[in-house]
Amino acid sequence: MTSSRLDHLARTAYEAHRRAHPTSLPPWDDINKQEQAAWRAAVSAVAGQAGVTVAEQLPTQSLLIQVGDDRRVFHNDFTIGRQGNLVIDDEYASGHHARFRVAHGLWYVEDLGSTNGTWLNGRQIHAPQLLKKSDKVRIGHTFMIVVPS
C-alpha cells in the first residue's frame, strides 16, 4: 500500500471517528504526529497485507431466515414486506417494509420508513442493526428468526 494511500485512509478513518465521537475532537491536521502515526498503523493493520481491504478478505455469509415453517436462504441484499423479495402476508407490513443487507461480510436489518416499524429482539429499530444467530425480527404480526447454521 502506498504511503499517500495509507495517509488518506488514516485521515478518513480518523475524521469518521471524530464525527461519531460524542465530545469534540480536533481535526486531523491539529493532532500530533504521534497520534497520526498511530492511526496510520491501525489502518495499515486493518487494510491488510498486499493492499487488500478487510471487506475483500471476508466472504459474504448466507443468511438463513425462518418465517413460520418456511426457511429461506439469501446471499445478497433483499427487502421484506407485502411486495418485497420475501413476501409476507401481513396487513401491518408495508410493501417494502425492511431491508436486510450485507456489509463487510455481516448482515444488517433496517426499517425502510414503515408505518408500524421493524422490531429486533423486542425493541423497535431506528437505524441499521447487526444481525446475529437466533435474533428475532418482527414486522407487523410476522416473526422471523435468523437461523443458526
Coordinates of N, CA and C in Angstrom, one line a residue:
M1 N 0.8 -1.2 0.0 CA 0.0 0.0 0.0 C 0.9 1.2 0.0
T2 N 0.6 2.2 -0.9 CA 1.4 3.4 -0.9 C 1.2 4.3 0.3
S3 N 2.3 5.1 0.5 CA 2.2 6.0 1.7 C 1.1 7.0 1.6
S4 N 0.9 7.5 0.4 CA -0.2 8.5 0.2 C -1.6 7.9 0.4
R5 N -1.7 6.6 0.0 CA -3.0 5.9 0.1 C -3.2 5.6 1.6
L6 N -2.2 5.2 2.3 CA -2.3 5.0 3.8 C -2.6 6.3 4.5
D7 N -2.0 7.4 4.1 CA -2.3 8.6 4.8 C -3.7 9.0 4.6
H8 N -4.2 8.8 3.3 CA -5.6 9.2 3.0 C -6.6 8.3 3.8
L9 N -6.3 7.0 3.9 CA -7.2 6.1 4.7 C -7.1 6.4 6.2
A10 N -6.0 6.8 6.7 CA -5.8 7.1 8.1 C -6.6 8.4 8.4
R11 N -6.5 9.4 7.6 CA -7.2 10.6 7.7 C -8.7 10.4 7.7
T12 N -9.2 9.6 6.7 CA -10.6 9.3 6.6 C -11.1 8.6 7.8
A13 N -10.4 7.6 8.3 CA -10.8 6.8 9.4 C -10.9 7.7 10.7
Y14 N -9.9 8.6 10.8 CA -9.9 9.5 12.0 C -11.1 10.5 11.9
E15 N -11.3 11.0 10.8 CA -12.4 12.0 10.6 C -13.8 11.3 10.9
A16 N -13.9 10.1 10.4 CA -15.2 9.3 10.7 C -15.3 9.1 12.2
H17 N -14.2 8.8 12.9 CA -14.2 8.6 14.3 C -14.6 9.9 15.0
R18 N -14.0 11.0 14.5 CA -14.2 12.3 15.1 C -15.7 12.7 15.0
R19 N -16.3 12.4 13.8 CA -17.7 12.8 13.6 C -18.6 12.0 14.6
A20 N -18.2 10.7 14.8 CA -19.1 9.8 15.7 C -18.8 10.0 17.2
H21 N -17.7 10.7 17.5 CA -17.4 10.8 18.9 C -18.3 11.9 19.6
P22 N -18.8 11.6 20.8 CA -19.7 12.5 21.5 C -19.1 13.8 21.9
T23 N -17.8 13.8 22.2 CA -17.2 15.1 22.5 C -16.4 15.6 21.3
S24 N -16.0 16.8 21.4 CA -15.3 17.4 20.2 C -13.8 16.9 20.2
L25 N -13.4 16.5 19.1 CA -12.0 16.1 18.9 C -11.4 17.0 17.8
P26 N -10.2 17.3 17.9 CA -9.5 18.2 17.0 C -9.5 17.6 15.6
P27 N -9.5 18.4 14.5 CA -9.3 17.9 13.2 C -8.0 17.2 13.0
W28 N -7.8 16.4 12.0 CA -6.6 15.6 11.7 C -5.4 16.5 11.7
D29 N -5.4 17.6 11.1 CA -4.2 18.5 11.0 C -3.8 19.1 12.3
D30 N -4.7 19.0 13.3 CA -4.4 19.5 14.7 C -3.9 18.5 15.7
I31 N -4.0 17.2 15.3 CA -3.5 16.2 16.2 C -2.0 16.0 16.0
N32 N -1.3 15.6 17.0 CA 0.2 15.5 16.9 C 0.6 14.3 15.9
K33 N 1.9 14.4 15.6 CA 2.4 13.4 14.6 C 2.4 12.0 15.2
Q34 N 2.5 11.8 16.5 CA 2.5 10.5 17.1 C 1.0 9.9 17.0
E35 N 0.0 10.7 17.2 CA -1.4 10.3 17.0 C -1.6 9.9 15.6
Q36 N -1.2 10.7 14.6 CA -1.3 10.4 13.2 C -0.6 9.1 12.9
A37 N 0.5 8.9 13.4 CA 1.3 7.6 13.2 C 0.5 6.4 13.7
A38 N -0.1 6.6 14.9 CA -0.9 5.5 15.4 C -2.1 5.2 14.5
W39 N -2.8 6.2 14.0 CA -3.9 6.0 13.1 C -3.4 5.3 11.8
R40 N -2.3 5.7 11.3 CA -1.7 5.0 10.1 C -1.4 3.5 10.4
A41 N -0.9 3.3 11.6 CA -0.6 1.9 12.0 C -1.9 1.1 12.1
A42 N -2.9 1.7 12.6 CA -4.2 0.9 12.8 C -4.8 0.7 11.4
V43 N -4.8 1.7 10.5 CA -5.3 1.5 9.2 C -4.5 0.5 8.4
S44 N -3.2 0.5 8.6 CA -2.4 -0.5 7.9 C -2.7 -1.9 8.3
A45 N -2.9 -2.1 9.6 CA -3.2 -3.4 10.1 C -4.6 -3.9 9.6
V46 N -5.6 -3.0 9.5 CA -6.9 -3.3 9.1 C -6.9 -3.5 7.6
A47 N -6.2 -2.7 6.9 CA -6.2 -2.8 5.4 C -5.5 -4.0 4.9
G48 N -4.7 -4.6 5.8 CA -4.1 -5.9 5.5 C -2.9 -5.9 4.6
Q49 N -2.4 -7.1 4.4 CA -1.2 -7.3 3.6 C -1.5 -7.2 2.1
A50 N -0.6 -6.8 1.3 CA -0.7 -6.8 -0.1 C -1.8 -5.9 -0.6
G51 N -2.2 -4.9 0.2 CA -3.1 -3.9 -0.3 C -4.6 -4.3 -0.4
V52 N -5.0 -5.4 0.3 CA -6.4 -5.8 0.2 C -7.1 -5.3 1.4
T53 N -8.4 -5.0 1.3 CA -9.1 -4.5 2.4 C -9.8 -5.6 3.2
V54 N -10.3 -5.3 4.4 CA -11.0 -6.3 5.2 C -12.2 -6.7 4.4
A55 N -12.9 -5.8 3.8 CA -14.1 -6.2 3.1 C -13.8 -7.2 2.0
E56 N -12.6 -7.1 1.3 CA -12.3 -8.1 0.3 C -11.8 -9.4 0.9
Q57 N -11.4 -9.4 2.2 CA -10.9 -10.7 2.8 C -12.1 -11.5 3.3
L58 N -13.2 -10.8 3.7 CA -14.3 -11.6 4.4 C -15.3 -12.1 3.3
P59 N -15.5 -13.4 3.3 CA -16.5 -13.9 2.4 C -17.9 -13.5 2.9
T60 N -18.8 -13.3 2.0 CA -20.2 -12.9 2.4 C -20.8 -14.2 2.8
Q61 N -21.4 -14.2 4.0 CA -22.1 -15.3 4.6 C -23.5 -15.3 4.1
S62 N -24.1 -16.5 3.9 CA -25.5 -16.6 3.6 C -26.3 -16.2 4.8
L63 N -27.5 -15.8 4.6 CA -28.4 -15.5 5.7 C -29.6 -16.5 5.6
L64 N -29.9 -17.3 6.6 CA -31.0 -18.2 6.7 C -32.1 -17.6 7.6
I65 N -33.2 -17.3 7.0 CA -34.3 -16.7 7.7 C -35.5 -17.7 7.8
Q66 N -36.1 -17.9 9.0 CA -37.2 -18.8 9.1 C -38.5 -17.9 9.4
V67 N -39.5 -18.1 8.6 CA -40.8 -17.4 8.8 C -41.8 -18.5 9.0
G68 N -42.3 -18.7 10.2 CA -43.2 -19.9 10.4 C -42.4 -21.2 10.2
D69 N -42.9 -22.0 9.3 CA -42.2 -23.3 9.0 C -41.3 -23.1 7.7
D70 N -41.4 -22.0 7.1 CA -40.7 -21.7 5.8 C -39.3 -21.2 6.1
R71 N -38.3 -21.8 5.5 CA -36.9 -21.3 5.7 C -36.4 -20.9 4.3
R72 N -35.8 -19.7 4.2 CA -35.2 -19.2 3.0 C -33.8 -18.7 3.2
V73 N -32.9 -19.0 2.2 CA -31.5 -18.6 2.3 C -31.3 -17.5 1.3
F74 N -30.6 -16.5 1.8 CA -30.3 -15.3 1.0 C -28.8 -15.1 0.9
H75 N -28.3 -14.7 -0.2 CA -26.9 -14.5 -0.5 C -26.6 -13.0 -0.7
N76 N -27.6 -12.2 -1.0 CA -27.5 -10.8 -1.3 C -28.6 -10.0 -0.6
D77 N -28.4 -8.7 -0.6 CA -29.4 -7.8 0.0 C -30.8 -8.2 -0.5
F78 N -31.8 -8.0 0.4 CA -33.2 -8.2 0.0 C -34.1 -7.4 0.8
T79 N -35.3 -7.2 0.3 CA -36.4 -6.5 1.1 C -37.4 -7.5 1.5
I80 N -38.1 -7.1 2.5 CA -39.2 -7.9 3.0 C -40.4 -7.0 3.2
G81 N -41.6 -7.6 2.9 CA -42.8 -6.8 3.0 C -43.9 -7.4 2.2
R82 N -45.0 -6.8 2.0 CA -46.1 -7.3 1.2 C -45.7 -7.4 -0.3
Q83 N -44.7 -6.6 -0.7 CA -44.2 -6.7 -2.1 C -42.7 -6.8 -2.2
G84 N -42.1 -7.3 -1.1 CA -40.6 -7.4 -1.1 C -40.1 -8.7 -1.8
N85 N -38.8 -8.9 -1.7 CA -38.2 -10.1 -2.3 C -38.7 -11.3 -1.4
L86 N -38.9 -11.1 -0.1 CA -39.5 -12.0 0.8 C -40.9 -11.5 1.1
V87 N -41.9 -12.1 0.5 CA -43.3 -11.5 0.7 C -43.9 -12.1 1.9
I88 N -44.5 -11.2 2.7 CA -45.2 -11.7 3.9 C -46.6 -11.2 3.8
D89 N -47.6 -12.0 4.2 CA -49.0 -11.7 4.1 C -49.4 -11.2 5.5
D90 N -49.2 -9.8 5.7 CA -49.4 -9.2 7.0 C -49.9 -7.8 6.7
E91 N -51.2 -7.6 7.2 CA -51.8 -6.3 6.9 C -51.1 -5.1 7.6
Y92 N -50.2 -5.4 8.6 CA -49.4 -4.4 9.3 C -48.1 -4.2 8.6
A93 N -47.8 -4.9 7.6 CA -46.5 -4.7 6.9 C -46.7 -3.7 5.7
S94 N -45.7 -2.9 5.4 CA -45.6 -2.1 4.3 C -45.2 -2.9 3.0
G95 N -45.4 -2.3 1.9 CA -45.0 -3.0 0.6 C -43.5 -3.4 0.7
H96 N -42.7 -2.5 0.9 CA -41.2 -2.8 1.1 C -40.9 -2.2 2.5
H97 N -41.1 -3.1 3.5 CA -41.1 -2.7 4.9 C -39.7 -2.6 5.5
A98 N -38.8 -3.6 5.2 CA -37.5 -3.6 5.8 C -36.5 -4.1 4.8
R99 N -35.2 -3.8 4.9 CA -34.2 -4.3 4.1 C -33.2 -5.0 4.9
F100 N -32.8 -6.2 4.4 CA -31.7 -7.0 5.0 C -30.5 -6.7 4.0
R101 N -29.4 -6.3 4.6 CA -28.3 -6.0 3.7 C -27.0 -6.6 4.3
V102 N -26.1 -6.9 3.4 CA -24.8 -7.4 3.9 C -23.7 -6.3 3.6
A103 N -22.9 -6.1 4.7 CA -21.8 -5.1 4.5 C -20.6 -5.7 5.3
H104 N -19.5 -5.7 4.6 CA -18.2 -6.3 5.2 C -18.4 -7.7 5.7
G105 N -19.2 -8.5 5.0 CA -19.4 -9.9 5.4 C -20.4 -10.1 6.5
L106 N -21.1 -9.0 7.0 CA -22.0 -9.1 8.1 C -23.4 -8.6 7.6
W107 N -24.4 -9.2 8.2 CA -25.8 -8.9 7.8 C -26.4 -7.9 8.8
Y108 N -27.2 -7.0 8.2 CA -27.9 -5.9 9.0 C -29.3 -5.9 8.5
V109 N -30.2 -5.4 9.4 CA -31.6 -5.2 9.1 C -31.9 -3.7 9.4
E110 N -32.7 -3.1 8.5 CA -33.0 -1.7 8.6 C -34.5 -1.5 8.2
D111 N -35.2 -0.7 8.9 CA -36.5 -0.3 8.6 C -36.5 0.7 7.4
L112 N -37.5 0.6 6.5 CA -37.5 1.4 5.3 C -38.5 2.5 5.5
G113 N -38.7 3.0 6.7 CA -39.7 4.1 6.9 C -41.1 3.6 7.0
S114 N -41.3 2.4 7.5 CA -42.6 1.8 7.6 C -43.4 2.5 8.6
T115 N -44.7 2.4 8.5 CA -45.7 3.0 9.5 C -45.6 2.3 10.9
N116 N -45.5 1.0 10.9 CA -45.6 0.2 12.1 C -44.2 -0.2 12.7
G117 N -43.1 0.2 12.0 CA -41.8 -0.1 12.5 C -41.4 -1.6 12.3
T118 N -40.1 -1.7 12.5 CA -39.4 -3.1 12.5 C -38.8 -3.3 13.9
W119 N -38.9 -4.5 14.4 CA -38.5 -4.8 15.7 C -37.5 -5.9 15.7
L120 N -36.4 -5.7 16.5 CA -35.4 -6.7 16.6 C -35.3 -7.1 18.1
N121 N -35.5 -8.4 18.4 CA -35.5 -8.9 19.8 C -36.3 -8.0 20.7
G122 N -37.5 -7.7 20.3 CA -38.4 -6.9 21.1 C -38.2 -5.4 21.2
R123 N -37.3 -4.9 20.5 CA -37.0 -3.5 20.5 C -37.1 -2.9 19.1
Q124 N -37.9 -1.8 19.0 CA -38.0 -1.1 17.7 C -36.7 -0.5 17.3
I125 N -36.4 -0.7 16.0 CA -35.1 -0.2 15.5 C -35.3 1.1 14.7
H126 N -34.3 2.0 14.8 CA -34.4 3.3 14.1 C -33.2 3.5 13.2
A127 N -32.3 2.5 13.2 CA -31.1 2.6 12.4 C -30.7 1.1 12.0
P128 N -29.9 0.9 11.0 CA -29.5 -0.5 10.7 C -28.9 -1.2 11.9
Q129 N -29.3 -2.4 12.1 CA -28.8 -3.2 13.3 C -28.1 -4.5 12.8
L130 N -27.0 -4.8 13.4 CA -26.3 -6.0 13.1 C -27.1 -7.2 13.5
L131 N -27.2 -8.2 12.7 CA -27.9 -9.5 13.0 C -27.0 -10.5 13.5
K132 N -27.5 -11.3 14.5 CA -26.8 -12.5 15.0 C -27.7 -13.7 14.9
K133 N -27.1 -14.9 15.0 CA -27.8 -16.1 15.0 C -28.9 -16.0 16.2
S134 N -30.0 -16.5 15.9 CA -31.2 -16.6 16.8 C -31.9 -15.3 17.1
D135 N -31.5 -14.2 16.4 CA -32.2 -12.9 16.5 C -33.6 -13.1 16.0
K136 N -34.5 -12.4 16.6 CA -35.9 -12.4 16.2 C -36.3 -11.1 15.7
V137 N -36.8 -11.0 14.4 CA -37.2 -9.8 13.8 C -38.7 -9.9 13.6
R138 N -39.4 -8.8 14.0 CA -40.9 -8.7 13.9 C -41.3 -7.6 13.0
I139 N -42.1 -7.9 12.0 CA -42.7 -6.9 11.1 C -44.2 -7.2 11.2
G140 N -44.9 -6.2 11.7 CA -46.4 -6.4 11.9 C -46.6 -7.5 13.0
H141 N -47.3 -8.5 12.5 CA -47.6 -9.7 13.4 C -46.7 -10.9 13.0
T142 N -45.8 -10.6 12.0 CA -44.9 -11.7 11.5 C -43.6 -11.7 12.2
F143 N -43.2 -12.9 12.7 CA -41.9 -13.1 13.3 C -41.0 -13.8 12.4
M144 N -39.7 -13.4 12.3 CA -38.7 -14.1 11.6 C -37.5 -14.4 12.5
I145 N -36.9 -15.5 12.3 CA -35.7 -15.9 13.2 C -34.5 -16.1 12.2
V146 N -33.4 -15.5 12.7 CA -32.1 -15.7 12.0 C -31.7 -17.1 12.5
V147 N -31.7 -18.1 11.6 CA -31.5 -19.4 12.0 C -30.0 -19.7 12.1
P148 N -29.5 -20.4 13.2 CA -28.1 -20.8 13.2 C -27.8 -21.8 12.2
S149 N -26.7 -21.7 11.6 CA -26.3 -22.6 10.5 C -25.2 -23.5 11.0

